[in-house]
Amino acid sequence: QVQLVESGGGLVQAGGSLRLSCAASGRTFSASAMDWFRQAPGKEREFVAAISWSGISTHYADSVKGQFTISRDNAKNTVYLQMNSLKPEDTAVYYCAARNTGVLNTTPKYMYWGQGTQVTVSS
């Protein structure tokens, strides 16, 4: 069993930055590709970014390319999402999720989800 706990959310002004963390328990973390998703009020959950088990491969939604950076530290069982130049439309609950595979070139299946962390960007 793996538990995922997100942190680092909060209230920030437009143009500011936040770094989200997702701490994982369990020995399978380093073997799993990890994703970040977000869900804004009244909208469906959407994919934000993904990183392979090694950290070598990453993938981003077009809406955050060049703005967000996903990374991981397997020694700390943690995946990060660095968010820069934040905009009001980035306001959402951000979730991390663990895939059932370590690579990004397969159809993802998510085994575990965190509880989410709120990010609010004021204009």
mmCIF file of C-alpha atoms in Angstrom:
data_model
loop_
_atom_site.group_PDB
_atom_site.id
_atom_site.type_symbol
_atom_site.label_atom_id
_atom_site.label_comp_id
_atom_site.label_asym_id
_atom_site.label_seq_id
_atom_site.Cartn_x
_atom_site.Cartn_y
_atom_site.Cartn_z
ATOM 1 C CA GLN A 1 0.000 0.000 0.000
ATOM 2 C CA VAL A 2 1.244 3.490 -0.859
ATOM 3 C CA GLN A 3 0.037 6.699 0.713
ATOM 4 C CA LEU A 4 0.541 10.020 -1.036
ATOM 5 C CA VAL A 5 0.449 13.298 0.874
ATOM 6 C CA GLU A 6 0.594 16.615 -0.950
ATOM 7 C CA SER A 7 1.754 19.849 0.627
ATOM 8 C CA GLY A 8 2.941 23.298 -0.356
ATOM 9 C CA GLY A 9 -0.299 24.785 -1.575
ATOM 10 C CA GLY A 10 -1.553 28.171 -0.487
ATOM 11 C CA LEU A 11 -2.548 31.643 -1.539
ATOM 12 C CA VAL A 12 -0.214 33.519 -3.856
ATOM 13 C CA GLN A 13 -0.482 36.628 -5.990
ATOM 14 C CA ALA A 14 -0.426 36.394 -9.749
ATOM 15 C CA GLY A 15 3.132 36.155 -10.994
ATOM 16 C CA GLY A 16 4.289 34.381 -7.869
ATOM 17 C CA SER A 17 5.650 30.889 -7.387
ATOM 18 C CA LEU A 18 4.880 27.832 -5.332
ATOM 19 C CA ARG A 19 6.496 24.438 -5.010
ATOM 20 C CA LEU A 20 4.225 21.530 -4.297
ATOM 21 C CA SER A 21 5.497 18.342 -2.734
ATOM 22 C CA CYS A 22 4.033 14.866 -2.767
ATOM 23 C CA ALA A 23 5.509 12.572 -0.141
ATOM 24 C CA ALA A 24 4.996 8.867 -0.631
ATOM 25 C CA SER A 25 5.143 6.032 1.801
ATOM 26 C CA GLY A 26 5.887 2.521 0.662
ATOM 27 C CA ARG A 27 8.714 0.826 -1.148
ATOM 28 C CA THR A 28 7.199 0.991 -4.631
ATOM 29 C CA PHE A 29 7.532 4.759 -5.043
ATOM 30 C CA SER A 30 10.873 4.671 -6.835
ATOM 31 C CA ALA A 31 9.474 2.203 -9.373
ATOM 32 C CA SER A 32 6.413 4.286 -10.211
ATOM 33 C CA ALA A 33 5.962 7.085 -12.672
ATOM 34 C CA MET A 34 4.211 9.955 -10.930
ATOM 35 C CA ASP A 35 1.718 12.512 -12.153
ATOM 36 C CA TRP A 36 0.247 15.801 -11.034
ATOM 37 C CA PHE A 37 -3.352 16.647 -11.793
ATOM 38 C CA ARG A 38 -5.512 19.615 -10.889
ATOM 39 C CA GLN A 39 -9.190 20.302 -10.553
ATOM 40 C CA ALA A 40 -10.630 23.788 -10.631
ATOM 41 C CA PRO A 41 -14.083 24.566 -9.221
ATOM 42 C CA GLY A 42 -16.790 23.338 -11.548
ATOM 43 C CA LYS A 43 -14.304 21.692 -13.887
ATOM 44 C CA GLU A 44 -13.079 18.183 -14.498
ATOM 45 C CA ARG A 45 -9.764 16.988 -13.161
ATOM 46 C CA GLU A 46 -7.032 17.598 -15.719
ATOM 47 C CA PHE A 47 -3.553 16.287 -16.267
ATOM 48 C CA VAL A 48 -0.713 18.681 -15.455
ATOM 49 C CA ALA A 49 2.614 16.832 -15.584
ATOM 50 C CA ALA A 50 4.209 13.405 -15.314
ATOM 51 C CA ILE A 51 7.671 12.046 -14.571
ATOM 52 C CA SER A 52 9.140 8.603 -15.110
ATOM 53 C CA TRP A 53 10.566 6.492 -12.305
ATOM 54 C CA SER A 54 14.100 7.651 -13.075
ATOM 55 C CA GLY A 55 13.209 11.300 -13.522
ATOM 56 C CA ILE A 56 14.702 11.276 -17.007
ATOM 57 C CA SER A 57 11.412 11.525 -18.876
ATOM 58 C CA THR A 58 8.806 14.191 -18.257
ATOM 59 C CA HIS A 59 5.604 15.234 -19.928
ATOM 60 C CA TYR A 60 3.523 18.389 -19.502
ATOM 61 C CA ALA A 61 0.124 19.640 -20.432
ATOM 62 C CA ASP A 62 0.386 22.348 -23.081
ATOM 63 C CA SER A 63 -1.163 24.826 -20.676
ATOM 64 C CA VAL A 64 1.772 24.615 -18.247
ATOM 65 C CA LYS A 65 4.766 24.006 -20.507
ATOM 66 C CA GLY A 66 7.559 26.381 -19.674
ATOM 67 C CA GLN A 67 5.747 27.452 -16.520
ATOM 68 C CA PHE A 68 5.741 24.325 -14.336
ATOM 69 C CA THR A 69 8.543 21.852 -13.677
ATOM 70 C CA ILE A 70 8.085 18.360 -12.297
ATOM 71 C CA SER A 71 10.938 16.606 -10.519
ATOM 72 C CA ARG A 72 11.492 13.816 -8.032
ATOM 73 C CA ASP A 73 13.878 12.688 -5.341
ATOM 74 C CA ASN A 74 13.631 8.932 -4.945
ATOM 75 C CA ALA A 75 15.861 8.993 -1.875
ATOM 76 C CA LYS A 76 13.219 11.143 -0.190
ATOM 77 C CA ASN A 77 10.232 9.390 -1.767
ATOM 78 C CA THR A 78 9.012 12.770 -2.956
ATOM 79 C CA VAL A 79 7.861 14.285 -6.213
ATOM 80 C CA TYR A 80 7.708 18.042 -6.702
ATOM 81 C CA LEU A 81 5.888 20.520 -8.878
ATOM 82 C CA GLN A 82 7.586 23.888 -9.208
ATOM 83 C CA MET A 83 5.027 26.422 -10.384
ATOM 84 C CA ASN A 84 6.215 29.796 -11.624
ATOM 85 C CA SER A 85 4.478 32.849 -13.074
ATOM 86 C CA LEU A 86 1.232 31.715 -11.562
ATOM 87 C CA LYS A 87 -2.037 32.988 -13.018
ATOM 88 C CA PRO A 88 -5.536 33.102 -11.550
ATOM 89 C CA GLU A 89 -6.506 30.293 -13.916
ATOM 90 C CA ASP A 90 -4.003 28.030 -12.147
ATOM 91 C CA THR A 91 -6.265 28.108 -9.108
ATOM 92 C CA ALA A 92 -7.262 24.530 -8.345
ATOM 93 C CA VAL A 93 -6.804 21.606 -6.028
ATOM 94 C CA TYR A 94 -3.635 19.827 -7.075
ATOM 95 C CA TYR A 95 -3.324 16.065 -6.739
ATOM 96 C CA CYS A 96 -0.449 13.673 -7.175
ATOM 97 C CA ALA A 97 -0.955 10.143 -8.412
ATOM 98 C CA ALA A 98 1.193 7.044 -8.779
ATOM 99 C CA ARG A 99 1.110 4.975 -11.950
ATOM 100 C CA ASN A 100 1.246 1.214 -12.160
ATOM 101 C CA THR A 101 4.345 1.524 -14.343
ATOM 102 C CA GLY A 102 7.609 3.404 -14.222
ATOM 103 C CA VAL A 103 7.537 4.730 -17.763
ATOM 104 C CA LEU A 104 5.479 7.322 -19.594
ATOM 105 C CA ASN A 105 5.027 5.665 -22.965
ATOM 106 C CA THR A 106 2.129 3.448 -21.946
ATOM 107 C CA THR A 107 -1.522 4.140 -21.260
ATOM 108 C CA PRO A 108 -1.472 5.194 -17.628
ATOM 109 C CA LYS A 109 -3.345 3.441 -14.884
ATOM 110 C CA TYR A 110 -3.283 5.152 -11.537
ATOM 111 C CA MET A 111 -2.937 3.036 -8.446
ATOM 112 C CA TYR A 112 -2.877 5.684 -5.752
ATOM 113 C CA TRP A 113 -3.991 9.287 -5.291
ATOM 114 C CA GLY A 114 -3.248 11.912 -2.725
ATOM 115 C CA GLN A 115 -5.877 13.988 -0.974
ATOM 116 C CA GLY A 116 -4.952 17.184 -2.777
ATOM 117 C CA THR A 117 -3.601 20.587 -1.856
ATOM 118 C CA GLN A 118 -5.327 23.875 -2.632
ATOM 119 C CA VAL A 119 -3.587 26.475 -4.749
ATOM 120 C CA THR A 120 -5.247 29.873 -5.006
ATOM 121 C CA VAL A 121 -3.818 32.593 -7.222
ATOM 122 C CA SER A 122 -5.181 36.073 -6.685
ATOM 123 C CA SER A 123 -5.200 38.706 -9.397
#
